[in-house]
Structure formats: C-alpha cells, structure tokens
Tab-separated table of C-alpha atoms and ligand atoms in Angstrom:
chain	number	residue	atom	x	y	z
N	435	MET	CA	-22.678	19.062	19.036
N	436	GLN	CA	-19.789	20.073	16.764
N	437	VAL	CA	-17.997	17.368	14.756
N	438	LYS	CA	-14.846	17.876	16.800
N	439	GLU	CA	-16.663	17.262	20.091
N	440	MET	CA	-18.643	14.305	18.703
N	441	ASP	CA	-15.437	12.778	17.361
N	442	LYS	CA	-13.703	13.200	20.699
N	443	LYS	CA	-16.636	11.691	22.577
N	444	PHE	CA	-17.518	8.754	20.324
N	445	LEU	CA	-14.550	7.836	18.117
N	446	SER	CA	-11.674	5.726	19.370
N	447	ARG	CA	-8.366	6.843	17.949
N	448	ASP	CA	-4.749	6.187	18.847
N	449	LEU	CA	-3.872	9.850	18.199
N	450	PRO	CA	-6.040	12.969	18.047
N	451	PRO	CA	-7.273	13.776	14.522
N	452	ASP	CA	-5.734	16.457	12.327
N	453	ASP	CA	-7.829	19.572	12.708
N	454	ILE	CA	-9.416	19.452	9.263
N	455	GLU	CA	-12.948	18.339	8.447
N	456	ILE	CA	-13.148	16.973	4.890
N	457	VAL	CA	-16.438	17.480	3.069
N	458	LYS	CA	-15.555	17.104	-0.623
N	459	SER	CA	-12.941	15.654	-2.973
N	460	ASP	CA	-12.199	16.290	-6.636
N	461	GLY	CA	-9.186	15.343	-8.781
N	462	SER	CA	-6.108	16.203	-6.683
N	463	PHE	CA	-8.058	18.441	-4.307
N	464	LEU	CA	-9.789	18.110	-0.954
N	465	PHE	CA	-12.152	20.699	0.533
N	466	ASP	CA	-12.814	21.294	4.222
N	467	SER	CA	-15.976	22.412	6.014
N	468	LYS	CA	-14.768	26.030	6.004
N	469	GLY	CA	-14.541	26.025	2.198
N	470	LYS	CA	-10.751	25.842	2.136
N	471	LYS	CA	-9.232	23.983	-0.831
N	472	TYR	CA	-6.194	21.739	-0.304
N	473	ILE	CA	-3.851	20.106	-2.797
N	474	ASP	CA	-3.788	16.420	-1.917
N	475	PHE	CA	-0.285	14.912	-2.071
N	476	LEU	CA	-1.408	12.019	0.109
N	477	MET	CA	-4.421	10.580	-1.743
N	478	GLY	CA	-5.496	8.597	1.295
N	479	TRP	CA	-1.960	7.092	1.526
N	480	CYS	CA	-1.628	5.205	-1.771
N	481	VAL	CA	-5.395	4.840	-2.166
N	482	GLY	CA	-6.671	7.398	-4.690
N	483	ASN	CA	-4.285	6.455	-7.480
N	484	VAL	CA	-6.622	7.546	-10.304
N	485	GLY	CA	-7.611	10.790	-8.569
N	486	TRP	CA	-10.822	11.729	-6.802
N	487	GLY	CA	-14.060	12.196	-8.744
N	488	ASN	CA	-13.254	9.745	-11.544
N	489	GLN	CA	-16.342	9.926	-13.750
N	490	GLU	CA	-16.190	6.348	-15.074
N	491	ILE	CA	-16.150	4.934	-11.577
N	492	LYS	CA	-18.761	7.359	-10.231
N	493	GLU	CA	-21.070	6.558	-13.152
N	494	LYS	CA	-20.724	2.826	-12.432
N	495	ILE	CA	-21.666	3.406	-8.802
N	496	ARG	CA	-24.685	5.528	-9.792
N	497	LYS	CA	-25.954	2.913	-12.229
N	498	TYR	CA	-25.254	-0.164	-10.100
N	499	ASN	CA	-28.220	-2.469	-10.256
N	500	GLY	CA	-26.800	-5.790	-9.036
N	501	PRO	CA	-27.539	-7.703	-5.829
N	502	ASP	CA	-27.216	-5.838	-2.522
N	503	TYR	CA	-25.213	-8.705	-1.077
N	504	VAL	CA	-24.184	-12.231	-2.024
N	505	ASN	CA	-23.410	-15.011	0.454
N	506	PRO	CA	-19.776	-16.088	-0.005
N	507	ASN	CA	-20.826	-19.689	-0.703
N	508	TYR	CA	-22.904	-18.802	-3.787
N	509	LEU	CA	-21.685	-18.285	-7.319
N	510	TYR	CA	-21.465	-14.676	-8.471
N	511	LYS	CA	-20.247	-13.666	-11.916
N	512	SER	CA	-18.490	-10.442	-10.939
N	513	TRP	CA	-16.361	-12.303	-8.354
N	514	ALA	CA	-15.133	-14.643	-11.076
N	515	GLU	CA	-14.552	-11.678	-13.400
N	516	LEU	CA	-12.490	-9.716	-10.888
N	517	ALA	CA	-10.507	-12.827	-9.952
N	518	GLU	CA	-9.788	-13.516	-13.633
N	519	LEU	CA	-8.697	-9.906	-14.142
N	520	LEU	CA	-6.305	-10.122	-11.172
N	521	ALA	CA	-4.839	-13.387	-12.493
N	522	LYS	CA	-4.250	-11.646	-15.845
N	523	ILE	CA	-2.490	-8.543	-14.510
N	524	THR	CA	-0.389	-10.012	-11.687
N	525	PRO	CA	3.074	-11.420	-12.407
N	526	GLY	CA	4.125	-15.063	-12.692
N	527	LYS	CA	1.788	-17.911	-11.870
N	528	LEU	CA	-0.554	-16.066	-9.513
N	529	GLN	CA	-3.953	-17.480	-10.299
N	530	LYS	CA	-6.489	-17.767	-7.493
N	531	SER	CA	-7.824	-14.961	-5.318
N	532	PHE	CA	-9.132	-15.046	-1.780
N	533	ARG	CA	-11.784	-12.413	-1.083
N	534	ALA	CA	-10.847	-9.912	1.626
N	535	THR	CA	-12.172	-6.605	2.930
N	536	GLY	CA	-8.848	-4.751	2.952
N	537	GLY	CA	-5.082	-4.952	3.285
N	538	THR	CA	-4.811	-6.344	6.800
N	539	GLU	CA	-7.156	-9.204	6.009
N	540	ALA	CA	-5.286	-9.855	2.754
N	541	VAL	CA	-2.047	-10.179	4.758
N	542	GLU	CA	-3.716	-12.356	7.378
N	543	ILE	CA	-4.958	-14.736	4.658
N	544	ALA	CA	-1.485	-14.795	3.093
N	545	LEU	CA	0.146	-15.824	6.395
N	546	GLN	CA	-2.454	-18.525	6.990
N	547	ALA	CA	-2.155	-19.846	3.439
N	548	ALA	CA	1.638	-20.008	3.837
N	549	MET	CA	1.336	-21.929	7.104
N	550	SER	CA	-1.171	-24.399	5.752
N	551	HIS	CA	0.747	-24.912	2.520
N	552	THR	CA	4.201	-25.418	4.011
N	553	LYS	CA	3.098	-26.908	7.364
N	554	ARG	CA	5.660	-24.505	8.853
N	555	GLN	CA	5.014	-21.726	11.381
N	556	LYS	CA	7.897	-19.241	11.118
N	557	PHE	CA	8.191	-16.018	9.122
N	558	ILE	CA	10.807	-13.576	7.901
N	559	SER	CA	10.033	-9.904	7.257
N	560	ILE	CA	11.746	-6.525	7.138
N	561	GLU	CA	12.396	-4.728	10.417
N	562	GLY	CA	10.261	-1.636	10.966
N	563	SER	CA	7.807	-2.538	8.232
N	564	TYR	CA	4.018	-2.349	8.342
N	565	HIS	CA	1.549	-4.952	7.087
N	566	GLY	CA	-1.572	-4.052	9.075
N	567	HIS	CA	-2.853	-4.145	12.615
N	568	SER	CA	-4.139	-7.696	13.142
N	569	ILE	CA	-2.183	-9.964	15.493
N	570	GLY	CA	-0.692	-11.835	12.513
N	571	ALA	CA	0.134	-8.675	10.541
N	572	MET	CA	1.719	-7.015	13.584
N	573	SER	CA	3.781	-10.153	14.202
N	574	VAL	CA	5.529	-9.659	10.850
N	575	GLY	CA	5.549	-5.855	11.218
N	576	SER	CA	7.882	-3.668	13.243
N	577	SER	CA	9.321	-5.219	16.418
N	578	ASP	CA	8.003	-2.127	18.212
N	579	PHE	CA	4.584	-3.841	18.256
N	580	ARG	CA	6.048	-6.419	20.610
N	581	GLY	CA	6.538	-3.694	23.197
N	582	TRP	CA	2.739	-3.355	23.358
N	583	TYR	CA	1.664	-6.959	22.848
N	584	LYS	CA	3.792	-9.681	24.378
N	585	ASN	CA	2.012	-12.611	22.743
N	586	LEU	CA	2.295	-11.954	19.027
N	587	LEU	CA	3.225	-14.932	16.799
N	588	PRO	CA	6.559	-16.407	17.904
N	589	ASP	CA	9.538	-17.030	15.602
N	590	CYS	CA	9.122	-14.029	13.333
N	591	TYR	CA	12.601	-13.021	12.224
N	592	LYS	CA	13.355	-9.463	11.079
N	593	ILE	CA	15.924	-8.364	8.504
N	594	LYS	CA	17.271	-4.850	8.964
N	595	PRO	CA	17.687	-2.588	5.901
N	596	PRO	CA	19.724	-1.786	3.864
N	597	LEU	CA	18.519	-4.650	1.711
N	598	ASN	CA	21.804	-5.600	0.099
N	599	ASP	CA	24.100	-8.605	-0.188
N	600	LYS	CA	24.704	-8.759	3.545
N	601	ALA	CA	20.962	-8.813	4.217
N	602	ALA	CA	20.536	-11.560	1.588
N	603	ASN	CA	23.181	-13.624	3.448
N	604	GLU	CA	21.173	-13.253	6.640
N	605	VAL	CA	17.991	-14.377	4.893
N	606	GLU	CA	19.779	-17.374	3.386
N	607	LYS	CA	21.146	-18.426	6.768
N	608	LEU	CA	17.615	-18.461	8.224
N	609	LEU	CA	16.104	-20.226	5.214
N	610	LYS	CA	18.663	-23.041	5.404
N	611	GLN	CA	16.919	-24.355	8.524
N	612	LYS	CA	14.019	-25.283	6.198
N	613	ASP	CA	11.406	-24.294	8.754
N	614	ILE	CA	10.325	-20.848	7.514
N	615	ALA	CA	6.801	-20.738	6.066
N	616	ALA	CA	7.182	-17.455	4.199
N	617	LEU	CA	9.119	-14.272	3.724
N	618	ILE	CA	6.808	-11.273	3.494
N	619	MET	CA	7.789	-7.790	2.350
N	620	GLU	CA	6.750	-4.819	0.256
N	621	PRO	CA	8.832	-4.940	-2.959
N	622	ILE	CA	9.425	-1.201	-2.518
N	623	ILE	CA	8.926	-0.332	1.091
N	624	CYS	CA	6.541	2.630	1.222
N	625	ASN	CA	6.060	2.140	4.946
N	626	LEU	CA	9.748	2.795	5.592
N	627	GLY	CA	9.791	5.942	3.451
N	628	VAL	CA	10.092	4.326	-0.006
N	629	ILE	CA	13.108	2.079	0.519
N	630	ILE	CA	14.238	0.397	-2.686
N	631	PRO	CA	15.956	-2.986	-2.189
N	632	GLU	CA	18.995	-3.811	-4.305
N	633	LYS	CA	18.046	-5.969	-7.289
N	634	GLU	CA	20.640	-8.525	-6.205
N	635	PHE	CA	18.925	-8.838	-2.814
N	636	MET	CA	15.565	-9.544	-4.429
N	637	THR	CA	17.003	-12.040	-6.926
N	638	ARG	CA	18.865	-13.930	-4.228
N	639	VAL	CA	15.890	-13.940	-1.857
N	640	GLN	CA	13.613	-15.290	-4.588
N	641	SER	CA	15.940	-18.123	-5.523
N	642	SER	CA	16.766	-19.022	-1.888
N	643	CYS	CA	13.066	-19.151	-0.998
N	644	LYS	CA	12.517	-21.588	-3.869
N	645	LYS	CA	15.510	-23.660	-2.870
N	646	TYR	CA	14.459	-24.071	0.768
N	647	GLY	CA	10.686	-24.430	0.323
N	648	THR	CA	9.746	-21.014	1.740
N	649	LEU	CA	6.944	-19.037	0.109
N	650	LEU	CA	7.559	-15.499	-1.082
N	651	ILE	CA	4.758	-13.073	-0.196
N	652	MET	CA	4.792	-9.673	-1.872
N	653	ASP	CA	2.665	-7.173	0.011
N	654	GLU	CA	1.590	-4.801	-2.779
N	655	VAL	CA	-1.188	-3.182	-0.751
N	656	ALA	CA	0.531	0.217	-1.064
N	657	THR	CA	2.740	-0.288	-4.140
N	658	GLY	CA	0.114	-1.946	-6.364
N	659	PHE	CA	-1.840	-0.430	-9.237
N	660	GLU	CA	0.868	1.760	-10.774
N	661	ARG	CA	1.932	3.646	-7.626
N	662	THR	CA	5.601	3.075	-8.456
N	663	GLY	CA	5.237	3.390	-12.244
N	664	LYS	CA	4.448	-0.245	-13.001
N	665	MET	CA	1.230	-2.128	-12.334
N	666	PHE	CA	3.090	-3.933	-9.517
N	667	ALA	CA	6.461	-3.026	-7.995
N	668	SER	CA	7.467	-6.732	-8.083
N	669	GLU	CA	7.911	-6.252	-11.838
N	670	TYR	CA	11.020	-4.080	-11.268
N	671	PHE	CA	12.795	-7.131	-9.851
N	672	ASP	CA	11.260	-9.821	-12.101
N	673	ILE	CA	9.780	-11.328	-8.976
N	674	GLU	CA	7.238	-14.111	-9.339
N	675	PRO	CA	5.744	-14.347	-5.858
N	676	ASP	CA	3.796	-17.307	-4.502
N	677	ILE	CA	1.338	-14.933	-2.863
N	678	MET	CA	0.505	-11.273	-3.403
N	679	CYS	CA	-1.561	-9.032	-1.110
N	680	LEU	CA	-3.670	-6.281	-2.679
N	681	ALA	CA	-5.973	-3.527	-1.383
N	682	LYS	CA	-5.938	0.313	-1.324
N	683	GLY	CA	-5.489	1.280	-5.020
N	684	ILE	CA	-7.475	-1.786	-6.153
N	685	THR	CA	-10.650	0.332	-5.894
N	686	GLY	CA	-8.974	3.750	-6.004
N	687	GLY	CA	-10.733	4.537	-2.724
N	688	TYR	CA	-14.267	4.266	-4.128
N	689	GLY	CA	-15.004	1.032	-2.256
N	690	GLY	CA	-13.487	-1.257	0.386
N	691	LEU	CA	-11.807	-4.402	-0.919
N	692	GLY	CA	-8.708	-6.546	-0.508
N	693	ALA	CA	-7.393	-9.640	-2.265
N	694	THR	CA	-4.824	-12.333	-1.630
N	695	ILE	CA	-3.835	-13.886	-4.904
N	696	THR	CA	-1.864	-17.145	-4.800
N	697	THR	CA	-0.568	-19.798	-7.140
N	698	GLU	CA	-2.826	-22.756	-7.863
N	699	GLU	CA	-0.690	-24.979	-5.594
N	700	VAL	CA	-0.913	-22.637	-2.598
N	701	ALA	CA	-4.659	-22.122	-3.048
N	702	LYS	CA	-5.131	-25.889	-3.110
N	703	SER	CA	-3.736	-26.271	0.377
N	704	MET	CA	-6.523	-24.071	1.782
N	705	GLU	CA	-9.239	-26.389	0.430
N	706	TYR	CA	-11.268	-28.534	2.843
N	707	GLU	CA	-8.745	-28.902	5.678
N	708	PHE	CA	-8.218	-25.179	6.130
N	709	SER	CA	-10.538	-22.363	5.255
N	710	PHE	CA	-11.062	-18.654	5.186
N	711	TYR	CA	-14.392	-16.877	5.536
N	712	SER	CA	-15.118	-13.155	5.279
N	713	THR	CA	-18.748	-11.929	5.315
N	714	TYR	CA	-17.931	-8.650	3.607
N	715	GLY	CA	-14.977	-9.871	1.558
N	716	TRP	CA	-15.662	-8.666	-2.012
N	717	HIS	CA	-18.961	-6.904	-1.404
N	718	PRO	CA	-20.747	-6.790	-4.821
N	719	LEU	CA	-20.639	-2.983	-5.177
N	720	SER	CA	-16.941	-2.837	-4.257
N	721	VAL	CA	-16.249	-5.608	-6.781
N	722	GLU	CA	-17.936	-3.580	-9.546
N	723	ILE	CA	-15.815	-0.596	-8.531
N	724	ALA	CA	-12.591	-2.637	-8.506
N	725	ILE	CA	-13.307	-4.034	-11.990
N	726	THR	CA	-14.095	-0.556	-13.361
N	727	ASN	CA	-11.008	0.943	-11.698
N	728	ILE	CA	-8.661	-1.765	-13.005
N	729	LYS	CA	-10.114	-1.514	-16.516
N	730	TYR	CA	-9.661	2.267	-16.342
N	731	ILE	CA	-5.995	1.817	-15.362
N	732	LEU	CA	-5.446	-0.744	-18.148
N	733	LYS	CA	-7.134	1.490	-20.738
N	734	ASN	CA	-5.032	4.507	-19.725
N	735	LYS	CA	-1.859	2.623	-18.788
N	736	LYS	CA	0.442	4.233	-21.344
N	737	GLN	CA	-0.705	7.743	-20.595
N	738	LEU	CA	-0.624	7.176	-16.831
N	739	GLU	CA	2.891	5.716	-16.928
N	740	LYS	CA	4.094	8.665	-19.031
N	741	ASN	CA	2.650	11.086	-16.497
N	742	ILE	CA	4.089	9.125	-13.550
N	743	TYR	CA	7.526	9.211	-15.211
N	744	GLU	CA	7.390	12.960	-15.930
N	745	MET	CA	5.912	13.945	-12.584
N	746	SER	CA	8.332	11.657	-10.737
N	747	LYS	CA	11.197	13.506	-12.412
N	748	TYR	CA	9.634	16.867	-11.624
N	749	PHE	CA	8.990	16.087	-7.931
N	750	THR	CA	12.562	14.753	-7.596
N	751	GLU	CA	14.108	17.843	-9.207
N	752	ARG	CA	12.080	20.255	-7.132
N	753	LEU	CA	12.614	18.414	-3.837
N	754	SER	CA	16.373	18.081	-4.489
N	755	LYS	CA	16.638	21.850	-4.883
N	756	MET	CA	14.640	22.774	-1.798
N	757	LYS	CA	16.465	24.471	1.036
N	758	PHE	CA	15.574	22.170	3.912
N	759	LYS	CA	16.993	23.237	7.264
N	760	TYR	CA	18.722	19.830	7.630
N	761	PRO	CA	20.271	17.472	5.052
N	762	ALA	CA	17.614	15.420	3.263
N	763	LYS	CA	17.754	12.071	1.482
N	764	ILE	CA	15.145	11.671	-1.245
N	765	HIS	CA	13.800	8.211	-2.108
N	766	VAL	CA	11.654	7.974	-5.247
N	767	LYS	CA	10.064	5.263	-7.350
N	768	GLY	CA	7.334	6.499	-9.661
N	769	LEU	CA	5.003	8.583	-7.547
N	770	ALA	CA	6.014	6.972	-4.257
N	771	ILE	CA	8.247	9.609	-2.706
N	772	GLY	CA	9.966	9.668	0.681
N	773	VAL	CA	12.074	12.506	2.087
N	774	GLU	CA	14.231	11.446	5.001
N	775	PHE	CA	16.088	13.498	7.604
N	776	LYS	CA	18.454	12.447	10.348
N	777	LYS	CA	17.116	15.256	12.512
N	778	PRO	CA	14.056	13.958	14.427
N	779	ASN	CA	10.718	15.822	14.396
N	780	TYR	CA	11.639	18.289	11.635
N	781	VAL	CA	9.207	16.501	9.297
N	782	ASN	CA	6.287	17.130	11.627
N	783	GLN	CA	6.875	20.875	11.411
N	784	ILE	CA	6.972	20.717	7.600
N	785	VAL	CA	3.775	18.660	7.407
N	786	ALA	CA	1.896	20.940	9.830
N	787	GLN	CA	3.020	24.164	8.150
N	788	SER	CA	2.229	22.822	4.666
N	789	ARG	CA	-1.258	21.816	5.804
N	790	LYS	CA	-1.830	25.325	7.135
N	791	ASN	CA	-0.745	26.676	3.758
N	792	GLY	CA	-2.956	24.280	1.771
N	793	VAL	CA	-1.017	21.095	0.905
N	794	LEU	CA	-1.700	17.729	2.501
N	795	PHE	CA	0.783	14.915	3.042
N	796	SER	CA	2.003	12.993	6.077
N	797	SER	CA	5.026	12.101	8.131
N	798	LEU	CA	6.175	8.581	8.862
N	799	GLY	CA	7.724	8.073	12.269
N	800	ASN	CA	9.511	11.314	13.026
N	801	THR	CA	12.216	11.387	10.351
N	802	VAL	CA	10.423	10.895	7.018
N	803	PHE	CA	7.644	12.600	5.111
N	804	THR	CA	6.000	10.820	2.203
N	805	LEU	CA	4.206	12.119	-0.871
N	806	PHE	CA	1.814	9.881	-2.799
N	807	PRO	CA	0.127	12.224	-5.298
N	808	ALA	CA	-2.527	11.090	-7.776
N	809	LEU	CA	-0.964	9.271	-10.721
N	810	ASN	CA	-2.755	11.634	-13.110
N	811	ILE	CA	-1.811	14.849	-11.301
N	812	ASP	CA	-1.159	17.675	-13.780
N	813	LYS	CA	2.017	19.747	-13.832
N	814	LYS	CA	0.255	22.933	-12.759
N	815	THR	CA	-1.186	21.358	-9.595
N	816	ALA	CA	2.103	19.607	-8.798
N	817	GLU	CA	3.971	22.899	-9.226
N	818	LYS	CA	1.522	24.813	-7.076
N	819	GLY	CA	1.684	22.181	-4.323
N	820	LEU	CA	5.474	22.047	-4.375
N	821	ASN	CA	5.658	25.864	-4.267
N	822	ILE	CA	3.501	25.799	-1.137
N	823	LEU	CA	5.657	23.044	0.378
N	824	GLU	CA	8.785	25.096	-0.365
N	825	LYS	CA	7.248	28.221	1.125
N	826	SER	CA	6.332	26.199	4.230
N	827	LEU	CA	9.999	25.456	4.912
N	828	ILE	CA	10.454	29.020	6.124
N	829	LEU	CA	9.085	28.281	9.550
D	1524	LIG	C1	1.955	-2.487	2.874
D	1524	LIG	C2	0.677	-2.514	3.643
D	1524	LIG	N1	0.137	-3.695	3.965
D	1524	LIG	C3	-1.023	-3.767	4.638
D	1524	LIG	C4	-1.693	-2.639	5.053
D	1524	LIG	C5	-2.991	-2.733	5.776
D	1524	LIG	O1	-4.029	-2.384	4.919
D	1524	LIG	P1	-5.461	-1.926	5.462
D	1524	LIG	O2	-5.280	-0.624	6.155
D	1524	LIG	O3	-6.308	-1.836	4.216
D	1524	LIG	O4	-5.950	-2.993	6.385
D	1524	LIG	C6	-1.154	-1.383	4.738
D	1524	LIG	C7	-1.826	-0.145	5.166
D	1524	LIG	O5	-1.306	0.938	5.180
D	1524	LIG	C8	0.057	-1.308	4.005
D	1524	LIG	O6	0.611	-0.143	3.665
C-alpha cells in the first residue's frame, strides 16, 4: 500500500495532509520521497530553531548511554540539570519546573497550578489565540472552540486585540473582581500572525495582575528559545511572569519535551494537596537533547542574535517590496513573521503555489501566512526562498 493510502486508512486527521512525503531534513532544507528539495521557512512551526541536522545534537543522540527510562518518582541527575538551566535562562523569579511532554501539557499544568495556588477558577486570555488542544487549553484558546465543545471550562474571559490601553482597561476591570486565577497569553502572539502588544499594555497587565492577586502566565511555547530575537519574548516587555510554558524550540525538534516553570511560591502550592503526573514527561533522551540544544543556543547566542537581526531586516525589506495582489500588513519580531491580508483565502493560494515551486510555509486561518525560518538561515538560502515566494505570487 502507498503511504498516501495507508495514511488515509489508518491516520486520524482533522484535515487531509499536504501532498508531500518528507524523507530527509538538513539545515534549512526538507527533501520529499521524489527527491525534490524544499526550502523550509516553517521549521515545524517554531520548532527547528537551530536548523535541521545540527551535529552537536545528533552526536549526543548517537552517543547516548543513559537509562532507557526513569520513573518520575526517582532522582535523576539530568532532570535536575535541565531544571537548573531553565531557572538560569528564564526571566524573573522562575525557579521550579514541572516535567511535561509538550506544549499542551505545559499549558494544562500552568492552568492547574494557577487554580491550586490562587484557589480561584477563572481565566483571562486573548481572543482567537491558541494554547493547545486539551480541554483546559481550548478553554483559554479561541472562542471558536466553544462552537464544537459546549462544556469547556466556564468563566474564561477573552480580550480582543489590539492590545492597547483600551484592552488594558478591560483587563483591569475584570481583575478588580479578585476572582481571576490567571491571565495567559503569548508575549508576542505567533498564533494570531505575530501580533505585538503595546508595551504599555504589558506593563499595565503585569502590575494589575500583581495588585489583584492574579497570576501571569506567559506561553512561550512558540516564542521561546530566540524565535523573536531574544531567548524569551517576555524580555521585550520586562515581564517577570509567575509561570512560563515551554516546548517546541526547547529541543529544536530532536526530541519531545515540554516544561512549566513557576516561581517557588506557585510550585509550593502543588505539593501534597495537588499533584501532576506525566509518565513520559522529560523522557531521559529528550532531556539530554534539550540540555544540548540550550547549551548550543547559549554558546552561539551572540552570533544567532546577529543573524536573526540581519535576516529579520532582510525578510521585512523583501516582503514589503513584493507585489501582492491585495494590500498586505507585515508583522515581524526577530524571525517570527506574519503577513496579513484583508482578502480571505488569498494566503492559501500563495502557500500552495510556493510549495509547488519549492518553498514551505503555512497559512493561519485564511488571512495570514507565517514564516518561521531557522534562526541560523544563511542569506543565500533566504534570498532563494524569497525569490521563489515572489515568483509564486504570479498565479
Ligand atoms: C503558543 C502555543 N502554546 C501551546 C501549543 C501546544 O503545543 P503542543 O503542540 O506541543 O502540544 C502551541 C502549539 O502550536 C502553541 O503555539
């Protein structure tokens, strides 16, 4: 049976797959089963931040000689090492990590920790956003989820962008009731096409949360690990969250792992009375990969940030000059790039045509396409990919 038929018969999907069978990855390139080479401007959607085929990480995987598995209740040195590393690189007083398998679980833990810490049940989040597909994560995600599932968590309030003074007033009004457990958001909202909140909004939200006893959860699953040009996007706003959710770029795609890092006080409230258990949270091999990946980012931080800055400028310049059929709004922070159109469905044509011509990226809803290239992409590859994208506009 061909892959396509097997997939159709045995894999559950919400939408049919893109017609491309990936067999190999290297640097900023993906290769399909027909030998066609693609430039990857998607990198697994904010996953492959350090590029595919990173030799330091691959070498670590090859040489791994640790335990196959460790029961979560035992001590294991690499867990402590990764947790210490996360406490060192995350902003503010974030100190203790919960071990998760990915982003959704990291968000789920964050919501539970907020409820048990504050003894409150309500949440605030940004309308249209995405935090994962569990019942809890969907409850604080787009209200559209409520059209499918009627019994998501109640009392989840949504703030509509733009995230400005008016939006901060709305948040403050809700917080004043002193019954909101947490406000959760991406500091730069990749899932809405790279929306950048006003600094004033973030400053006011942080201080109001403190004032009214609400925890601030920064979901850095997509923005973390230099995607936006800083280790964490929270740093742009001098945000010191109570909880941060991490996944995706934490392993660069070489393993599956998520983390919920909280302050000492928040972590304390999950002890004894509440709990969280995850059989595969922080699988030993994935932990080794995460440590190697983070150390690689730290070692090359200066060089990576220089490249992100230069490539960010280059992508912005090129995209601003492109002759799109309809007016485009370009949102950029580091190498998180969103191109937004008022005209629905146009983006789907661009994405499909570009894929045919050899560049991969994706649309978001039907009005935005996003580019998340590798943070170490070279100018030549970026130029070639953008030339193909430009050529694909002539539909
Ligand atoms: C901001 C954000 N939070 C959470 C998630 C869920 O992560 P995962 O797919 O690893 O469960 C995603 C996934 O795209 C995300 O972008």
